[in-house]
Amino acid sequence: MTITEKIKQAITALKAGQLIIVADDANREAEGDLVGFGSFASPENVNFMTQHARGLLCAPIGREIAKKLDLLPMVTHNTERYGTAFTVSVDHKTTSTGISAFDRAKTIQALAAADSQATDFERPGHIFPLIAEDDGVLKRRGHTEAAIDLTRIAKVTPVAYICEIMKADGHMARYQNLQQLAKDWDLPLITIEEITAYRQLLQTNTQASPVTEQVEVKLPTAQGDFKLRLYTEADGTEDLVLIKGEPWQVKAPFVRVHSECLTGEVFESHRCDCGEQLDKAMAMIEEQGAGAIIYLRQEGRGIGLLNKLKAYALQEQGLDTYEANERLGFAPDARDYSVAAEILDQLGLSKIQLLTNNPDKIKALEAHGIEVVKRIPLETTVYAENYGYLTTKKNKFHHQLVL
């Protein structure tokens, strides 16, 4: 398994609320930690850590979280051998004693919650936040930085929870022990060395080119005949471009930047408007005779299929799509349009007419040098099942919709 595949496997597990093992460098502490994402902390995982890992349960956080929650260093002069940046310990104000697995999970979740404030936490407490260096493992090769680097790769709130793994006899588990424990516990095992190599690979590839064209084929469709190109991002993500005619010969061609939606496009779900938007965009571009659709693999506004379905489950309990994403620990919209801008640049499309209802998409593309000379509305059928979803789009995401 390649380093990229191992990191992706670990990220998938973490975003599903599972734990992974991260091993330290042999010439450093040579230890391993159980690691989870703070947004998905659960009493079961906290209990597993305390029973099986046996070390000190801490919560790595990004510097921006420390600033937001007023989490100050535990000591003025840090003399710890590896410079671990402990802050004052905390408990969430709604906990009881703060020490139970349930209380500690609640505190960790609150550290990652978008609406948490400094006054929501009592000091001292039973969770020990650790501030990660801004440049992560490229600056400091510790478990704190490794955990926060993984959150940033996964595009979730930069809060994690970790616990050192000790053997039953009280000695620290070393790499051979960790390999066996990974098998016994059925958890992914990665190393800080691999996270470092992955980040360096991303950095190198991004400096060269964020996306690379791989192949182009003909694609006859119900809406007309197109060409289909596949591009790969630095991390291996595969994006698609549907091209009609020669849009680079047009002054400002029709362009749609569309994020993947399996439920709406394959199963024609009425919970959203994605499938109909894609079909309508293809038909409109076919009618124009030239244009392009950038198809980004950003399922569920960037949170992935599993978490999108978890968001659906929360919506069935009364939350809207904005609130559900936040409850899961994500930004309401975690999508990134820099790759779309790079693809448009490679296609020679610097001026476009954008098929969208989303003003933020226009701002994002323009911030990356693409001139949107006109917005073309892309409204679809309003169903009883998606009326609330579309209303939330209009009221909270500021989409320009007529309902």
Short mmCIF file of C-alpha atoms in Angstrom, two decimals:
data_model
loop_
_atom_site.label_atom_id
_atom_site.label_comp_id
_atom_site.label_asym_id
_atom_site.label_seq_id
_atom_site.Cartn_x
_atom_site.Cartn_y
_atom_site.Cartn_z
CA MET A 1 0.00 0.00 0.00
CA THR A 2 1.39 3.42 -0.96
CA ILE A 3 1.78 6.28 1.51
CA THR A 4 -1.09 8.13 -0.20
CA GLU A 5 -3.33 5.07 0.10
CA LYS A 6 -2.42 4.60 3.76
CA ILE A 7 -3.15 8.23 4.62
CA LYS A 8 -6.45 8.13 2.72
CA GLN A 9 -7.45 4.93 4.51
CA ALA A 10 -6.67 6.56 7.85
CA ILE A 11 -8.64 9.70 6.96
CA THR A 12 -11.64 7.62 5.90
CA ALA A 13 -11.61 5.78 9.23
CA LEU A 14 -11.23 8.99 11.23
CA LYS A 15 -14.08 10.73 9.39
CA ALA A 16 -16.24 7.69 10.13
CA GLY A 17 -15.68 8.33 13.84
CA GLN A 18 -13.13 5.56 14.32
CA LEU A 19 -9.71 5.61 15.96
CA ILE A 20 -6.34 4.99 14.31
CA ILE A 21 -2.82 4.37 15.62
CA VAL A 22 -0.07 6.88 14.82
CA ALA A 23 3.50 5.76 15.51
CA ASP A 24 6.30 8.15 16.43
CA ASP A 25 9.78 8.30 14.91
CA ALA A 26 12.19 5.67 16.26
CA ASN A 27 14.75 8.38 17.13
CA ARG A 28 12.21 10.47 19.03
CA GLU A 29 9.84 9.01 21.65
CA ALA A 30 9.35 5.85 19.57
CA GLU A 31 5.80 5.56 20.90
CA GLY A 32 2.33 5.20 19.48
CA ASP A 33 -0.91 7.05 20.18
CA LEU A 34 -4.53 6.26 19.55
CA VAL A 35 -5.91 9.21 17.59
CA GLY A 36 -9.46 10.34 16.84
CA PHE A 37 -11.04 13.48 15.39
CA GLY A 38 -12.53 15.72 18.07
CA SER A 39 -15.68 16.39 16.06
CA PHE A 40 -16.49 12.67 16.23
CA ALA A 41 -15.41 11.97 19.80
CA SER A 42 -17.58 9.38 21.51
CA PRO A 43 -17.78 7.96 25.06
CA GLU A 44 -17.08 4.51 23.59
CA ASN A 45 -13.81 5.66 22.01
CA VAL A 46 -12.74 7.59 25.10
CA ASN A 47 -13.45 4.51 27.20
CA PHE A 48 -11.46 2.34 24.76
CA MET A 49 -8.52 4.73 25.04
CA THR A 50 -8.50 4.73 28.83
CA GLN A 51 -8.88 0.93 29.05
CA HIS A 52 -6.50 -0.15 26.30
CA ALA A 53 -4.09 2.73 25.58
CA ARG A 54 -3.75 3.66 29.27
CA GLY A 55 -1.81 6.92 28.69
CA LEU A 56 -2.82 10.54 29.24
CA LEU A 57 -5.82 11.58 27.15
CA CYS A 58 -5.13 14.95 25.51
CA ALA A 59 -6.79 17.11 22.87
CA PRO A 60 -4.52 18.56 20.15
CA ILE A 61 -5.94 21.80 18.74
CA GLY A 62 -5.03 24.30 16.05
CA ARG A 63 -3.72 27.67 17.21
CA GLU A 64 -6.91 29.31 15.94
CA ILE A 65 -9.00 27.16 18.30
CA ALA A 66 -6.73 28.06 21.23
CA LYS A 67 -7.18 31.74 20.43
CA LYS A 68 -10.94 31.48 19.96
CA LEU A 69 -11.42 29.64 23.28
CA ASP A 70 -8.80 31.66 25.19
CA LEU A 71 -6.75 28.54 26.00
CA LEU A 72 -3.50 29.89 27.44
CA PRO A 73 -0.27 27.94 28.00
CA MET A 74 -0.19 25.84 31.17
CA VAL A 75 3.18 27.33 32.13
CA THR A 76 5.02 30.51 31.21
CA HIS A 77 8.35 28.75 30.68
CA ASN A 78 7.98 25.34 29.03
CA THR A 79 10.89 23.04 29.96
CA GLU A 80 9.31 19.79 28.70
CA ARG A 81 11.87 17.85 26.65
CA TYR A 82 9.90 17.97 23.38
CA GLY A 83 8.19 21.31 23.96
CA THR A 84 4.66 19.85 24.14
CA ALA A 85 2.43 22.94 24.25
CA PHE A 86 -0.01 22.09 27.05
CA THR A 87 -2.69 24.69 27.81
CA VAL A 88 -4.60 24.93 31.04
CA SER A 89 -6.84 21.86 31.37
CA VAL A 90 -10.60 22.21 30.84
CA ASP A 91 -14.02 20.64 31.38
CA HIS A 92 -17.16 21.71 29.55
CA LYS A 93 -19.51 23.51 31.92
CA THR A 94 -22.28 20.96 31.31
CA THR A 95 -20.24 18.01 32.61
CA SER A 96 -20.54 16.60 36.14
CA THR A 97 -17.17 15.64 37.61
CA GLY A 98 -15.59 15.86 34.14
CA ILE A 99 -13.66 12.59 34.39
CA SER A 100 -16.10 10.00 33.05
CA ALA A 101 -15.77 8.82 29.45
CA PHE A 102 -19.06 10.56 28.75
CA ASP A 103 -17.94 13.84 30.30
CA ARG A 104 -14.56 13.80 28.57
CA ALA A 105 -16.16 13.03 25.20
CA LYS A 106 -18.55 15.93 25.75
CA THR A 107 -15.65 18.30 26.49
CA ILE A 108 -13.71 17.17 23.41
CA GLN A 109 -16.78 17.57 21.19
CA ALA A 110 -17.31 21.06 22.61
CA LEU A 111 -13.72 22.06 21.80
CA ALA A 112 -14.54 21.24 18.17
CA ALA A 113 -18.02 22.78 18.10
CA ALA A 114 -18.39 25.81 15.84
CA ASP A 115 -20.51 27.72 18.36
CA SER A 116 -18.36 27.10 21.46
CA GLN A 117 -17.02 30.09 23.39
CA ALA A 118 -14.29 30.49 25.99
CA THR A 119 -16.90 30.86 28.76
CA ASP A 120 -18.28 27.39 27.97
CA PHE A 121 -15.28 25.76 29.70
CA GLU A 122 -14.25 25.49 33.35
CA ARG A 123 -10.55 25.67 34.23
CA PRO A 124 -8.83 23.47 35.37
CA GLY A 125 -10.44 20.27 34.17
CA HIS A 126 -9.79 16.76 32.94
CA ILE A 127 -9.00 17.35 29.26
CA PHE A 128 -5.55 18.66 28.35
CA PRO A 129 -5.51 20.68 25.12
CA LEU A 130 -2.20 20.78 23.22
CA ILE A 131 -1.50 23.57 20.71
CA ALA A 132 -0.05 22.30 17.42
CA GLU A 133 2.67 24.17 15.57
CA ASP A 134 1.25 26.07 12.59
CA ASP A 135 3.25 24.13 10.02
CA GLY A 136 2.46 20.79 11.62
CA VAL A 137 4.85 17.87 11.27
CA LEU A 138 6.99 19.89 8.87
CA LYS A 139 7.91 22.03 11.90
CA ARG A 140 7.58 19.57 14.83
CA ARG A 141 7.26 15.81 14.43
CA GLY A 142 4.98 15.18 17.38
CA HIS A 143 1.64 13.41 17.80
CA THR A 144 0.03 16.81 18.46
CA GLU A 145 1.03 18.08 15.01
CA ALA A 146 0.33 14.73 13.33
CA ALA A 147 -3.23 14.69 14.66
CA ILE A 148 -3.94 18.28 13.57
CA ASP A 149 -2.31 17.72 10.17
CA LEU A 150 -4.75 14.84 9.66
CA THR A 151 -7.71 17.09 10.52
CA ARG A 152 -6.50 19.67 8.01
CA ILE A 153 -5.99 17.05 5.28
CA ALA A 154 -9.52 15.83 6.00
CA LYS A 155 -10.88 19.42 6.06
CA VAL A 156 -12.51 19.08 9.48
CA THR A 157 -12.25 21.29 12.56
CA PRO A 158 -8.63 21.21 13.84
CA VAL A 159 -9.37 19.41 17.10
CA ALA A 160 -8.34 15.83 17.84
CA TYR A 161 -7.97 13.55 20.87
CA ILE A 162 -5.01 11.28 21.50
CA CYS A 163 -3.75 8.84 24.10
CA GLU A 164 -0.34 7.17 24.43
CA ILE A 165 -0.37 3.38 24.18
CA MET A 166 1.18 1.44 27.06
CA LYS A 167 1.59 -2.30 27.35
CA ALA A 168 -0.21 -4.20 30.12
CA ASP A 169 3.04 -4.24 32.16
CA GLY A 170 3.20 -0.42 32.15
CA HIS A 171 6.02 -0.03 29.60
CA MET A 172 5.43 1.95 26.42
CA ALA A 173 4.34 0.00 23.35
CA ARG A 174 6.95 0.16 20.57
CA TYR A 175 6.46 -0.28 16.84
CA GLN A 176 6.35 -4.09 16.86
CA ASN A 177 3.78 -4.00 19.65
CA LEU A 178 1.79 -1.37 17.76
CA GLN A 179 1.69 -3.52 14.63
CA GLN A 180 0.19 -6.38 16.60
CA LEU A 181 -2.28 -4.09 18.39
CA ALA A 182 -3.41 -2.65 15.03
CA LYS A 183 -4.26 -6.19 13.94
CA ASP A 184 -5.90 -7.09 17.25
CA TRP A 185 -7.99 -3.90 17.31
CA ASP A 186 -8.55 -3.82 13.52
CA LEU A 187 -7.35 -0.20 13.27
CA PRO A 188 -5.26 1.56 10.61
CA LEU A 189 -1.63 2.14 11.61
CA ILE A 190 0.36 5.01 10.11
CA THR A 191 3.55 6.79 11.11
CA ILE A 192 4.49 10.41 11.57
CA GLU A 193 7.14 9.77 8.92
CA GLU A 194 4.37 8.84 6.46
CA ILE A 195 2.31 11.92 7.33
CA THR A 196 5.41 14.06 6.79
CA ALA A 197 6.14 12.40 3.43
CA TYR A 198 2.51 12.85 2.36
CA ARG A 199 2.54 16.54 3.24
CA GLN A 200 5.83 17.02 1.39
CA LEU A 201 4.35 15.23 -1.63
CA LEU A 202 1.31 17.52 -1.58
CA GLN A 203 3.54 20.55 -1.22
CA THR A 204 5.77 19.48 -4.13
CA ASN A 205 2.88 18.60 -6.40
CA THR A 206 1.00 21.78 -5.57
CA GLN A 207 4.06 23.87 -6.39
CA ALA A 208 4.37 22.09 -9.74
CA SER A 209 0.67 21.99 -10.66
CA PRO A 210 -2.39 21.37 -8.46
CA VAL A 211 -4.03 19.25 -11.16
CA THR A 212 -2.76 17.15 -14.04
CA GLU A 213 -4.69 16.13 -17.16
CA GLN A 214 -4.66 12.35 -17.60
CA VAL A 215 -7.00 11.30 -20.41
CA GLU A 216 -9.74 12.54 -22.76
CA VAL A 217 -12.51 10.46 -24.34
CA LYS A 218 -15.69 11.04 -26.36
CA LEU A 219 -18.89 10.93 -24.33
CA PRO A 220 -22.24 10.74 -26.14
CA THR A 221 -25.08 11.56 -23.72
CA ALA A 222 -28.84 12.11 -23.72
CA GLN A 223 -28.16 15.86 -23.85
CA GLY A 224 -25.64 15.68 -26.69
CA ASP A 225 -22.09 14.72 -27.57
CA PHE A 226 -19.32 15.88 -25.25
CA LYS A 227 -15.66 15.19 -24.54
CA LEU A 228 -14.77 13.97 -21.06
CA ARG A 229 -11.40 14.73 -19.49
CA LEU A 230 -10.05 13.38 -16.23
CA TYR A 231 -7.66 15.39 -14.06
CA THR A 232 -5.88 14.20 -10.92
CA GLU A 233 -5.13 16.38 -7.93
CA ALA A 234 -1.91 16.15 -5.93
CA ASP A 235 -3.52 13.76 -3.43
CA GLY A 236 -4.88 11.47 -6.15
CA THR A 237 -8.44 12.86 -6.20
CA GLU A 238 -9.94 12.48 -9.68
CA ASP A 239 -11.96 15.39 -11.08
CA LEU A 240 -13.80 15.45 -14.40
CA VAL A 241 -14.45 18.04 -17.08
CA LEU A 242 -17.26 17.73 -19.60
CA ILE A 243 -16.41 19.79 -22.68
CA LYS A 244 -18.73 20.84 -25.49
CA GLY A 245 -17.16 22.15 -28.68
CA GLU A 246 -14.20 24.50 -28.24
CA PRO A 247 -15.14 26.84 -25.39
CA TRP A 248 -11.67 28.44 -25.44
CA GLN A 249 -12.64 29.93 -28.79
CA VAL A 250 -15.63 31.71 -27.19
CA LYS A 251 -15.22 35.08 -25.49
CA ALA A 252 -17.12 34.07 -22.33
CA PRO A 253 -18.52 30.52 -22.60
CA PHE A 254 -21.12 28.91 -20.36
CA VAL A 255 -19.42 27.06 -17.49
CA ARG A 256 -20.87 25.04 -14.65
CA VAL A 257 -18.74 24.16 -11.59
CA HIS A 258 -20.57 21.20 -10.11
CA SER A 259 -19.88 19.13 -6.99
CA GLU A 260 -20.51 15.39 -7.03
CA CYS A 261 -23.84 14.19 -5.62
CA LEU A 262 -24.37 10.46 -5.91
CA THR A 263 -27.85 10.47 -4.39
CA GLY A 264 -29.12 13.25 -6.61
CA GLU A 265 -27.43 12.24 -9.85
CA VAL A 266 -27.55 8.44 -9.76
CA PHE A 267 -30.67 7.80 -7.70
CA GLU A 268 -32.46 11.03 -8.75
CA SER A 269 -33.17 11.93 -5.13
CA HIS A 270 -35.66 14.72 -4.45
CA ARG A 271 -33.85 15.69 -1.24
CA CYS A 272 -31.68 18.08 -3.27
CA ASP A 273 -31.56 19.78 -6.67
CA CYS A 274 -28.13 18.49 -7.77
CA GLY A 275 -29.16 15.93 -10.37
CA GLU A 276 -31.55 18.28 -12.14
CA GLN A 277 -28.96 21.07 -12.04
CA LEU A 278 -26.40 18.86 -13.76
CA ASP A 279 -28.87 17.74 -16.43
CA LYS A 280 -30.06 21.30 -17.05
CA ALA A 281 -26.48 22.62 -17.26
CA MET A 282 -25.59 19.98 -19.84
CA ALA A 283 -28.68 20.85 -21.89
CA MET A 284 -27.96 24.60 -21.73
CA ILE A 285 -24.32 24.11 -22.78
CA GLU A 286 -25.38 21.76 -25.58
CA GLU A 287 -27.74 24.48 -26.85
CA GLN A 288 -24.90 27.02 -26.78
CA GLY A 289 -22.66 24.70 -28.78
CA ALA A 290 -19.62 25.32 -26.55
CA GLY A 291 -18.96 25.28 -22.84
CA ALA A 292 -17.66 23.17 -19.98
CA ILE A 293 -18.76 21.51 -16.75
CA ILE A 294 -16.12 21.12 -14.05
CA TYR A 295 -17.19 18.10 -11.99
CA LEU A 296 -15.48 18.17 -8.59
CA ARG A 297 -15.39 15.18 -6.24
CA GLN A 298 -16.76 17.14 -3.29
CA GLU A 299 -19.71 15.03 -2.17
CA GLY A 300 -21.93 16.59 0.48
CA ARG A 301 -20.40 20.07 0.25
CA GLY A 302 -17.00 18.55 0.78
CA ILE A 303 -17.70 16.22 3.73
CA GLY A 304 -17.93 12.94 1.81
CA LEU A 305 -20.75 10.48 1.19
CA LEU A 306 -20.76 8.84 4.62
CA ASN A 307 -20.98 12.13 6.50
CA LYS A 308 -23.50 13.48 4.01
CA LEU A 309 -25.78 10.55 4.87
CA LYS A 310 -25.15 11.19 8.57
CA ALA A 311 -26.21 14.79 7.90
CA TYR A 312 -29.36 13.47 6.21
CA ALA A 313 -30.09 11.43 9.34
CA LEU A 314 -29.75 14.58 11.47
CA GLN A 315 -32.04 16.43 9.07
CA GLU A 316 -34.63 13.73 9.65
CA GLN A 317 -34.40 14.64 13.34
CA GLY A 318 -35.20 18.30 12.62
CA LEU A 319 -31.91 19.98 11.75
CA ASP A 320 -31.42 21.76 8.43
CA THR A 321 -28.47 21.02 6.14
CA TYR A 322 -26.45 23.95 7.52
CA GLU A 323 -26.96 22.88 11.14
CA ALA A 324 -26.36 19.19 10.38
CA ASN A 325 -22.92 19.83 8.87
CA GLU A 326 -21.96 21.93 11.88
CA ARG A 327 -23.25 19.29 14.31
CA LEU A 328 -20.93 16.80 12.60
CA GLY A 329 -17.99 19.15 13.14
CA PHE A 330 -17.68 20.50 9.61
CA ALA A 331 -18.03 23.94 8.12
CA PRO A 332 -21.54 24.41 6.66
CA ASP A 333 -19.87 24.39 3.24
CA ALA A 334 -16.40 22.79 3.17
CA ARG A 335 -15.88 22.96 -0.59
CA ASP A 336 -12.77 24.41 -2.23
CA TYR A 337 -12.88 25.85 -5.76
CA SER A 338 -9.14 26.42 -6.27
CA VAL A 339 -8.88 23.23 -8.35
CA ALA A 340 -11.78 24.37 -10.54
CA ALA A 341 -9.99 27.66 -11.15
CA GLU A 342 -6.77 25.82 -12.06
CA ILE A 343 -8.64 23.56 -14.52
CA LEU A 344 -10.33 26.57 -16.11
CA ASP A 345 -6.92 28.22 -16.42
CA GLN A 346 -5.50 25.10 -18.10
CA LEU A 347 -8.47 25.12 -20.49
CA GLY A 348 -7.71 28.74 -21.35
CA LEU A 349 -11.01 29.97 -19.90
CA SER A 350 -10.27 33.19 -18.01
CA LYS A 351 -13.66 34.82 -18.68
CA ILE A 352 -16.84 32.81 -18.23
CA GLN A 353 -20.57 32.97 -17.79
CA LEU A 354 -21.17 30.85 -14.70
CA LEU A 355 -24.26 28.67 -14.35
CA THR A 356 -24.95 28.98 -10.63
CA ASN A 357 -27.25 30.29 -7.94
CA ASN A 358 -24.38 30.52 -5.45
CA PRO A 359 -22.68 33.94 -5.10
CA ASP A 360 -19.91 32.42 -2.94
CA LYS A 361 -18.86 30.27 -5.89
CA ILE A 362 -18.45 33.41 -8.00
CA LYS A 363 -16.34 35.07 -5.28
CA ALA A 364 -14.16 31.98 -4.92
CA LEU A 365 -13.42 31.73 -8.64
CA GLU A 366 -12.77 35.45 -8.96
CA ALA A 367 -10.38 35.25 -6.00
CA HIS A 368 -8.38 32.78 -8.10
CA GLY A 369 -8.26 35.00 -11.19
CA ILE A 370 -11.33 33.79 -13.14
CA GLU A 371 -13.54 36.65 -14.36
CA VAL A 372 -17.24 35.82 -14.10
CA VAL A 373 -18.77 38.25 -16.59
CA LYS A 374 -22.31 37.05 -15.97
CA ARG A 375 -24.23 34.75 -13.66
CA ILE A 376 -26.69 32.43 -15.39
CA PRO A 377 -29.45 31.23 -12.99
CA LEU A 378 -29.84 27.46 -12.69
CA GLU A 379 -33.16 26.87 -10.96
CA THR A 380 -34.88 23.50 -10.93
CA THR A 381 -38.13 21.86 -9.88
CA VAL A 382 -39.21 22.55 -6.30
CA TYR A 383 -40.55 19.40 -4.65
CA ALA A 384 -42.18 19.03 -1.26
CA GLU A 385 -39.17 16.93 -0.24
CA ASN A 386 -36.57 19.59 -1.09
CA TYR A 387 -38.44 22.80 -0.30
CA GLY A 388 -36.82 23.06 3.15
CA TYR A 389 -33.39 22.31 1.67
CA LEU A 390 -33.80 25.03 -0.96
CA THR A 391 -35.10 27.47 1.64
CA THR A 392 -31.99 26.85 3.73
CA LYS A 393 -29.85 27.39 0.63
CA LYS A 394 -31.55 30.73 0.09
CA ASN A 395 -31.66 31.96 3.69
CA LYS A 396 -28.41 30.60 5.15
CA PHE A 397 -26.15 30.02 2.14
CA HIS A 398 -27.49 33.13 0.35
CA HIS A 399 -28.22 31.34 -2.93
CA GLN A 400 -30.15 33.49 -5.36
CA LEU A 401 -33.33 31.46 -5.66
CA VAL A 402 -36.96 32.28 -6.37
CA LEU A 403 -39.15 30.09 -4.17
#
